[in-house]
Short mmCIF file of C-alpha atoms in Angstrom, two decimals:
data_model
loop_
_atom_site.label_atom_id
_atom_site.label_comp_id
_atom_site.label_asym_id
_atom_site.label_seq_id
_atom_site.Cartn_x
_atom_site.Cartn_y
_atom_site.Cartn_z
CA UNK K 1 74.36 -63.28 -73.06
CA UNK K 2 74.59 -65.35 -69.41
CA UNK K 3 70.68 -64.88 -69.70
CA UNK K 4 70.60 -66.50 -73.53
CA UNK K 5 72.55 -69.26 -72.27
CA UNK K 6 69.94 -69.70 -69.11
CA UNK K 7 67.29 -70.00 -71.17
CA UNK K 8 69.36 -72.25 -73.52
CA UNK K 9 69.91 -74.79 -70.88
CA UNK K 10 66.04 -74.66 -69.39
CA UNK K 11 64.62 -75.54 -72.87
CA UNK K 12 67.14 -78.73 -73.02
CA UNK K 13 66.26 -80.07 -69.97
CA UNK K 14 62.53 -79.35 -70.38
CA UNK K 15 62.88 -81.08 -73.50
CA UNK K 16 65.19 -84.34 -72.29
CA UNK K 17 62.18 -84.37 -69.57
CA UNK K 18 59.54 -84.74 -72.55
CA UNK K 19 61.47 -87.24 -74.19
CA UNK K 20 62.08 -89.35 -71.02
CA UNK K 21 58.78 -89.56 -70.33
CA UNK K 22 57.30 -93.30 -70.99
CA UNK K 23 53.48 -93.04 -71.97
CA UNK K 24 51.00 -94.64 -69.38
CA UNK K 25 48.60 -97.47 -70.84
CA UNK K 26 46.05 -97.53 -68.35
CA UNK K 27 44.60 -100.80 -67.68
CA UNK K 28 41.72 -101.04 -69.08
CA UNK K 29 38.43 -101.82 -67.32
CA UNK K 30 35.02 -102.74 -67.76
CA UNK K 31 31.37 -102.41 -65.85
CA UNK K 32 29.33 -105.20 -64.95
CA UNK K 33 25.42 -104.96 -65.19
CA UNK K 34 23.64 -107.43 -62.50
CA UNK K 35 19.84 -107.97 -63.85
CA UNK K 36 18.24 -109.39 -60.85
CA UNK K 37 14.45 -111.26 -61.72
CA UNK K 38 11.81 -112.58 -59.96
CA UNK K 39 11.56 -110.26 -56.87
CA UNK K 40 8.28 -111.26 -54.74
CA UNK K 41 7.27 -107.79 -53.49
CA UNK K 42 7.96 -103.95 -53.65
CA UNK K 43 9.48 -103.53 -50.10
CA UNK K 44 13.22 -103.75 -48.91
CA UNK K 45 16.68 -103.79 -51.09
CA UNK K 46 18.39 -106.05 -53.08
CA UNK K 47 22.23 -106.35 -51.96
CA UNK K 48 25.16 -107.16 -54.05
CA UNK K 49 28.04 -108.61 -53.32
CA UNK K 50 30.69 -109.05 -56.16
CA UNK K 51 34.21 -111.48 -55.34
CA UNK K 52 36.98 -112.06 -57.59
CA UNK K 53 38.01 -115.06 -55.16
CA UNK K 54 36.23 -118.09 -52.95
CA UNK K 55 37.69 -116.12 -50.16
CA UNK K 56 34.31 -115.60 -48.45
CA UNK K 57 32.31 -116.71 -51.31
CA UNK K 58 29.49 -115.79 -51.01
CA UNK K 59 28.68 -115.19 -47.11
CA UNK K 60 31.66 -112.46 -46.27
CA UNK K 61 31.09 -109.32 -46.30
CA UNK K 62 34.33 -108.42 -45.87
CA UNK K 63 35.98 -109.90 -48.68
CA UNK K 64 33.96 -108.62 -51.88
CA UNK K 65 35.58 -106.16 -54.18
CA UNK K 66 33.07 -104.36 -54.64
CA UNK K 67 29.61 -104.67 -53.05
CA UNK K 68 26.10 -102.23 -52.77
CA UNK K 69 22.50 -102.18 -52.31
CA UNK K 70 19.43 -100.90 -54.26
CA UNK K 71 16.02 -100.17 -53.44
CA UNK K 72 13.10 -102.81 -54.88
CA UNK K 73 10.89 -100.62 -57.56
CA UNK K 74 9.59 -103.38 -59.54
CA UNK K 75 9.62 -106.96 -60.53
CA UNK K 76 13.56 -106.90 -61.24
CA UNK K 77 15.94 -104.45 -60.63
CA UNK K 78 19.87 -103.73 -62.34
CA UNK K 79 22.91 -102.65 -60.24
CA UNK K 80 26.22 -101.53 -62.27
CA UNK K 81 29.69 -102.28 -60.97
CA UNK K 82 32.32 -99.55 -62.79
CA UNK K 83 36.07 -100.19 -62.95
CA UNK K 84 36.73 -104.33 -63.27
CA UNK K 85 39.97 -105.36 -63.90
CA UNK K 86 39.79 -108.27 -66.24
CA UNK K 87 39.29 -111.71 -64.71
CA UNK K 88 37.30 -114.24 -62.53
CA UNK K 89 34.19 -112.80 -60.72
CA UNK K 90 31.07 -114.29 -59.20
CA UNK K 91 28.14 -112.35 -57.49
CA UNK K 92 26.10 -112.67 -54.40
CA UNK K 93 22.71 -111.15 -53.73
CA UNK K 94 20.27 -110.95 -51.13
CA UNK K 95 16.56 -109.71 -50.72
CA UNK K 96 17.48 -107.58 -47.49
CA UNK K 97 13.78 -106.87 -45.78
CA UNK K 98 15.06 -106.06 -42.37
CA UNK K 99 17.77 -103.47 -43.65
CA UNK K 100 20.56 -105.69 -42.23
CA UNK K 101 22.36 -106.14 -45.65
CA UNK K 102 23.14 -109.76 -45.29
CA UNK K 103 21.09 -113.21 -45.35
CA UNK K 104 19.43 -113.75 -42.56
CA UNK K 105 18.61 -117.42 -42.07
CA UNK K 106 17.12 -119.68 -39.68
CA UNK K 107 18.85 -122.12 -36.49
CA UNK K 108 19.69 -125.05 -39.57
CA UNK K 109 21.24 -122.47 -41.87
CA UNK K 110 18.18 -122.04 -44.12
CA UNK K 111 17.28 -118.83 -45.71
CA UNK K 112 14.68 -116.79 -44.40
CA UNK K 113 15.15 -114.33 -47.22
CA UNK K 114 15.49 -114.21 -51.09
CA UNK K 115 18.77 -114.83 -52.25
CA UNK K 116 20.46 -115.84 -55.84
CA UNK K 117 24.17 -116.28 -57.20
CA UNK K 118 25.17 -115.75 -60.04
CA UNK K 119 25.06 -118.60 -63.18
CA UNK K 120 21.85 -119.53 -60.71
CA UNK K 121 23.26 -122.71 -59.49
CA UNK K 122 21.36 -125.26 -57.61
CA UNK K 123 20.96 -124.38 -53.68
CA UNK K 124 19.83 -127.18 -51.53
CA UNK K 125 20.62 -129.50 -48.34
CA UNK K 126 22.03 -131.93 -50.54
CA UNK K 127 24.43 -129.64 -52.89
CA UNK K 128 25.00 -127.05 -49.83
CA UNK K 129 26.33 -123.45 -50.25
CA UNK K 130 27.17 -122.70 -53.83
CA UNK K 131 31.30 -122.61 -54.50
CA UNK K 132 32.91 -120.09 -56.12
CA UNK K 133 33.83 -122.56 -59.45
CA UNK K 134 30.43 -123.55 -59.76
CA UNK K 135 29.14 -119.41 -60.17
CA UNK K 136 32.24 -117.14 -61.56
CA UNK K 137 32.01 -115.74 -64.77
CA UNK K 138 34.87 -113.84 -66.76
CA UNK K 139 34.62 -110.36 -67.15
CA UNK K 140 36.73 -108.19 -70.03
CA UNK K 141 34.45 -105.78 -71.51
CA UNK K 142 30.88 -104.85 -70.23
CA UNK K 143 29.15 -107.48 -68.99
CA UNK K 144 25.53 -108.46 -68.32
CA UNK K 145 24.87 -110.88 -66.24
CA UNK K 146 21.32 -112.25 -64.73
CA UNK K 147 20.01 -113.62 -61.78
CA UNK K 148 17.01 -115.54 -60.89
CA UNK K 149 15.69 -114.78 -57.01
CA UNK K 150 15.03 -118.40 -55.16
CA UNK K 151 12.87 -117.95 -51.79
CA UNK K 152 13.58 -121.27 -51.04
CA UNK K 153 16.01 -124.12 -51.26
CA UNK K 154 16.00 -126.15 -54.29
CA UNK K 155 14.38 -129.32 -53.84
#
C-alpha cells in the first residue's frame, strides 16, 4: 500500500512539472547571402565583415558580429552568415592578397586593395569612409545582398 501511495505522489508531481512548464519560442533567425562581383583576379580571399552597429563601421575588426573569409574561385564569389537576429546590419569586405585579413592602404589612407560595402555607396576623398546609415540594410528572413568590388576611390 505505502508503495501505491509512492508511486501516487511521483506521478503528481511529474505531472504538476509538465504542466508548469512554459513552452520556449525561440527567436527566430535568418541567414544572410553576401554576392560579391567584380573580383579582378583568381588569387587571395575575399573577407567579410558583418556589424549590426557604427561601432567600428567598417574598419574594426573587433566589433563585427560575425565576420569570415573565402577563397577567390571566379569572377564573384557568395559567403552565408547563419543565425541573424532581426535588425540593422551593414557589411564590409576586402580583397585580402597578402593574407592579412584587413585593408591595407597607403601613408594618405588610400586603398591599396579591393574593397566594397554594402548598398555600394560612393567612396572618395571628398565623401570619406562610408557611415554606417549610409550602408545598413534590415535583415528578417533570408537575405541576399550584393556587392560591387571598387579598386579605387570614386572619383
Amino acid at each position: 500500500m505505502l508503495k501505491i501511495a509512492h508511486l501516487h505522489h511521483v506521478f503528481l508531481a511529474t505531472l504538476l512539472s509538465f504542466t508548469c512548464i512554459k513552452p520556449l519560442h525561440a527567436e527566430p533567425t535568418a541567414k544572410l547571402s553576401v554576392v560579391v562581383n567584380g573580383i579582378r583576379h583568381q588569387k587571395g580571399q575575399i573577407c567579410f565583415r558583418v556589424y549590426d552597429s557604427a561601432k567600428g563601421f567598417p574598419m574594426s575588426d573587433t566589433s563585427e558580429v560575425q565576420s569570415g573569409c573565402t577563397r577567390i574561385t571566379g569572377k564573384s564569389v557568395t559567403k552565408h552568415f547563419y543565425g541573424l537576429k532581426p535588425g540593422t546590419y551593414a557589411v564590409a569586405i576586402v580583397d585580402d592578397q597578402n593574407g592579412n585579413q584587413k585593408l591595407d592602404s597607403d601613408f594618405f589612407g588610400i586603398p591599396k586593395e579591393g574593397f566594397g560595402i554594402s548598398n555600394n555607396p560612393t567612396v572618395s576623398i571628398q565623401t570619406g569612409t562610408p557611415k554606417f546609415s549610409k550602408s545598413s540594410f534590415f535583415v528578417y528572413k533570408n537575405t541576399t545582398i550584393n556587392i560591387s568590388l571598387k579598386y579605387s576611390l570614386d572619383p
